Short mmCIF file of C-alpha atoms in Angstrom, two decimals:
data_model
loop_
_atom_site.label_atom_id
_atom_site.label_comp_id
_atom_site.label_asym_id
_atom_site.label_seq_id
_atom_site.Cartn_x
_atom_site.Cartn_y
_atom_site.Cartn_z
CA MET A 17 84.33 87.23 159.32
CA PHE A 18 82.48 89.50 157.02
CA LYS A 19 85.29 91.97 156.70
CA TYR A 20 87.67 89.18 155.68
CA MET A 21 85.20 87.57 153.09
CA MET A 22 84.64 90.95 151.52
CA ILE A 23 88.67 91.52 151.10
CA PHE A 24 88.58 88.29 150.03
CA LEU A 25 85.79 88.49 147.61
CA LEU A 26 87.00 91.95 146.08
CA GLY A 27 90.75 90.79 145.74
CA PHE A 28 88.89 87.54 143.62
CA ALA A 29 87.10 89.74 141.47
CA ALA A 30 89.67 91.80 140.38
CA ALA A 31 91.97 88.91 139.40
CA GLY A 32 89.44 87.89 137.23
CA ALA A 33 88.58 90.86 135.24
CA ALA A 34 92.25 91.44 134.60
CA SER A 35 93.07 90.07 130.91
CA ALA A 36 95.74 88.85 129.13
CA SER A 37 97.16 89.91 125.38
CA THR A 38 95.11 88.71 122.84
CA ILE A 39 97.36 85.88 120.64
CA VAL A 40 95.46 86.49 117.32
CA GLN A 41 97.03 89.03 114.87
CA ASN A 42 94.91 91.62 113.07
CA GLY A 43 91.82 90.06 114.89
CA SER A 44 89.20 93.23 114.04
CA PHE A 45 90.36 93.42 110.30
CA GLU A 46 91.90 96.60 110.84
CA ASP A 47 94.89 96.38 108.68
CA GLY A 48 95.28 95.47 105.13
CA SER A 49 92.77 96.94 103.40
CA PRO A 50 93.69 100.48 102.74
CA GLY A 51 91.27 101.16 99.43
CA LEU A 52 87.89 100.00 99.94
CA THR A 53 86.31 99.80 96.30
CA SER A 54 82.58 100.80 97.20
CA PRO A 55 83.43 103.02 98.93
CA ASN A 56 82.33 101.45 102.08
CA TRP A 57 83.85 97.79 101.15
CA GLY A 58 86.12 95.82 99.23
CA ILE A 59 86.76 91.97 98.42
CA TYR A 60 90.64 91.27 98.88
CA GLY A 61 91.58 87.91 97.14
CA GLY A 62 95.10 87.83 98.92
CA GLY A 63 93.67 87.77 102.51
CA LEU A 64 94.46 90.01 105.03
CA PRO A 65 97.58 90.57 107.17
CA GLY A 66 97.52 87.54 109.60
CA TRP A 67 95.12 85.77 107.53
CA THR A 68 94.98 83.39 104.67
CA THR A 69 92.20 82.69 102.61
CA THR A 70 90.50 79.86 100.61
CA ASN A 71 87.80 79.86 98.09
CA GLY A 72 87.75 83.25 97.53
CA GLY A 73 88.65 86.86 98.81
CA VAL A 74 88.13 88.19 102.33
CA GLU A 75 85.21 90.73 102.03
CA VAL A 76 86.21 93.81 104.43
CA GLN A 77 83.13 96.13 105.21
CA THR A 78 82.35 99.22 107.32
CA ALA A 79 79.46 100.98 109.30
CA GLY A 80 78.96 102.55 105.78
CA THR A 81 77.79 99.76 104.17
CA LEU A 82 75.46 98.13 105.95
CA GLY A 83 74.82 100.78 108.62
CA LEU A 84 76.00 98.35 111.19
CA THR A 85 78.83 99.95 113.34
CA PRO A 86 82.14 97.45 113.63
CA TYR A 87 81.81 95.34 117.36
CA ASP A 88 85.65 96.92 117.39
CA GLY A 89 87.41 99.36 115.32
CA ASN A 90 85.92 100.57 111.64
CA LYS A 91 85.96 97.48 109.80
CA TYR A 92 84.49 93.90 110.04
CA ILE A 93 84.15 91.14 107.32
CA GLU A 94 81.51 89.01 105.52
CA MET A 95 81.98 85.50 105.26
CA ASP A 96 80.43 85.05 102.06
CA GLY A 97 82.03 87.36 99.26
CA TYR A 98 81.29 86.09 95.75
CA THR A 99 81.04 82.88 97.53
CA ASN A 100 81.81 81.44 100.92
CA TYR A 101 85.28 81.07 101.88
CA THR A 102 87.49 80.54 104.69
CA ILE A 103 89.80 82.42 106.94
CA SER A 104 92.77 80.99 109.10
CA GLN A 105 96.01 81.55 110.87
CA THR A 106 98.68 79.49 113.09
CA LEU A 107 98.61 80.14 116.34
CA ALA A 108 101.46 79.13 119.42
CA LEU A 109 99.93 78.57 122.41
CA GLN A 110 101.63 77.45 125.51
CA ALA A 111 99.82 74.59 127.77
CA GLY A 112 97.17 76.18 129.53
CA ARG A 113 93.61 77.77 129.84
CA TYR A 114 92.49 79.94 127.01
CA ALA A 115 89.32 81.63 125.75
CA LEU A 116 88.52 82.03 122.28
CA SER A 117 86.16 85.06 121.32
CA PHE A 118 84.55 86.71 118.45
CA ALA A 119 81.86 88.80 117.54
CA TYR A 120 79.01 87.50 114.91
CA SER A 121 75.72 89.43 113.29
CA PRO A 122 73.66 87.59 110.70
CA ARG A 123 73.64 89.59 107.47
CA THR A 124 69.81 88.90 106.54
CA TRP A 125 66.89 87.63 107.91
CA ASP A 126 67.44 84.11 106.04
CA ALA A 127 69.33 81.69 108.51
CA ALA A 128 70.20 79.44 105.97
CA THR A 129 72.82 82.04 104.69
CA ASN A 130 74.22 83.66 107.48
CA GLY A 131 76.39 80.42 109.11
CA VAL A 132 80.04 80.68 110.29
CA ALA A 133 81.86 77.48 111.62
CA TYR A 134 85.08 77.96 113.91
CA SER A 135 87.72 76.00 115.14
CA LEU A 136 90.83 76.04 117.00
CA GLY A 137 92.72 72.75 115.91
CA SER A 138 90.85 70.11 117.80
CA LEU A 139 90.74 72.39 121.14
CA ALA A 140 87.51 73.99 120.20
CA SER A 141 84.80 74.24 117.45
CA GLY A 142 81.34 75.29 116.57
CA SER A 143 79.05 77.42 114.38
CA ILE A 144 76.50 80.29 114.60
CA THR A 145 74.03 81.31 112.43
CA GLY A 146 70.56 83.32 112.57
CA PRO A 147 68.86 85.51 113.10
CA GLY A 148 67.48 83.51 116.15
CA GLY A 149 69.23 80.30 117.10
CA PRO A 150 70.32 78.90 120.20
CA PHE A 151 72.56 82.17 120.81
CA ASN A 152 69.53 84.08 119.79
CA THR A 153 71.43 86.40 117.13
CA SER A 154 69.87 89.58 115.48
CA VAL A 155 70.08 91.20 112.08
CA GLY A 156 71.89 94.59 112.78
CA ALA A 157 73.47 93.64 116.33
CA TRP A 158 76.55 92.05 117.49
CA THR A 159 76.58 88.78 119.48
CA LEU A 160 79.89 87.69 121.42
CA VAL A 161 80.38 84.04 121.41
CA THR A 162 83.14 82.74 123.71
CA ALA A 163 84.85 79.23 123.88
CA PHE A 164 87.13 78.30 126.76
CA PHE A 165 89.84 75.46 126.09
CA THR A 166 92.76 74.04 127.71
CA VAL A 167 95.98 73.36 125.73
CA THR A 168 97.93 70.38 127.30
CA SER A 169 100.98 70.56 124.90
CA ALA A 170 102.80 73.32 123.67
CA GLY A 171 102.57 73.79 120.16
CA SER A 172 100.67 75.76 116.79
CA TYR A 173 97.19 75.37 116.24
CA ASN A 174 95.18 76.74 113.33
CA LEU A 175 92.80 78.79 114.12
CA ASN A 176 89.60 78.60 111.20
CA PHE A 177 86.55 80.22 110.31
CA ALA A 178 84.52 79.64 107.66
CA GLY A 179 81.11 80.74 105.47
CA ILE A 180 78.40 77.86 105.63
CA GLY A 181 74.96 77.61 104.19
CA ALA A 182 73.74 79.19 100.79
CA SER A 183 77.06 80.61 99.17
CA ASP A 184 75.10 83.61 97.64
CA GLY A 185 77.51 86.54 98.17
CA LEU A 186 75.22 86.98 101.50
CA GLY A 187 76.72 85.75 104.93
CA GLY A 188 77.66 86.23 108.56
CA LEU A 189 79.85 88.90 109.76
CA LEU A 190 82.69 88.46 111.83
CA ASP A 191 84.94 90.96 114.26
CA ALA A 192 86.96 91.39 117.07
CA VAL A 193 88.30 87.94 117.06
CA GLN A 194 90.67 87.12 120.14
CA VAL A 195 92.19 84.30 121.70
CA ALA A 196 93.71 85.12 125.23
CA ALA A 197 94.91 83.27 128.08
CA VAL A 198 92.74 82.95 131.05
CA PRO A 199 94.19 84.29 134.52
CA VAL A 200 93.31 80.89 136.49
CA PRO A 201 96.59 80.32 138.11
CA ALA A 202 96.18 84.25 139.74
CA GLY A 203 92.90 83.40 140.98
CA GLY A 204 93.47 80.14 142.14
CA LEU A 205 96.24 81.59 144.26
CA LEU A 206 93.92 84.31 145.49
CA LEU A 207 91.45 81.82 146.46
CA ALA A 208 93.86 79.86 148.44
CA GLY A 209 95.12 82.55 150.40
CA GLY A 210 91.59 83.69 150.95
CA LEU A 211 90.41 80.29 152.21
CA ALA A 212 93.68 79.74 154.43
CA GLY A 213 92.81 83.50 155.69
CA ILE A 214 89.49 82.05 156.50
CA ALA A 215 90.64 79.29 158.29
CA ALA A 216 93.13 81.33 160.43
CA LEU A 217 90.60 83.52 161.42
CA ARG A 218 88.02 80.65 162.37
CA ARG A 219 91.01 78.85 164.32
CA ARG A 220 91.77 82.41 166.34
CA LYS A 221 87.76 82.49 167.11
CA ARG A 222 88.12 78.68 168.68
CA ALA A 223 91.36 79.59 170.85
#
């Protein structure tokens, strides 16, 4: 019995570890900012590939800006350039279960200026700030935020991030935005198969 249970659990864990490709374009903000101006940062009024922006330009930073290593790749963004701004892109999603994830870090020790709000249509929404707060965020460190949601009708959904709080040129930092399908069907099939195998084993023992 123990042997069969271990085989089932290992297979289930392997299926859960499998990840689907992200649906977000330029989620780590690597594309579209070839000439940083400072030379470690720059503000781009026209947005970045995959993203549109309102109320200001997208501020792209590198490890040399604040001494913070990007969560993914070589760049990340700050959500308060000259002022708080928003970025968005439209995603085409099929029916199913998904996870929205992104890396966040507060820029300063003043939580009133570091806020970032996020939403994906009416499917998922929230906000994060710090340092501290519900996510226990810290200056100089990344916190990975994940929100699970279900799409019941295939369609186009707007992914949106906005700087919130004091609009003073200092804001929350964002990197590694992803939306990926959660492999529930495969796990569900393994679960069903594993339970069926256990049931068959029990029947053989009773015979």
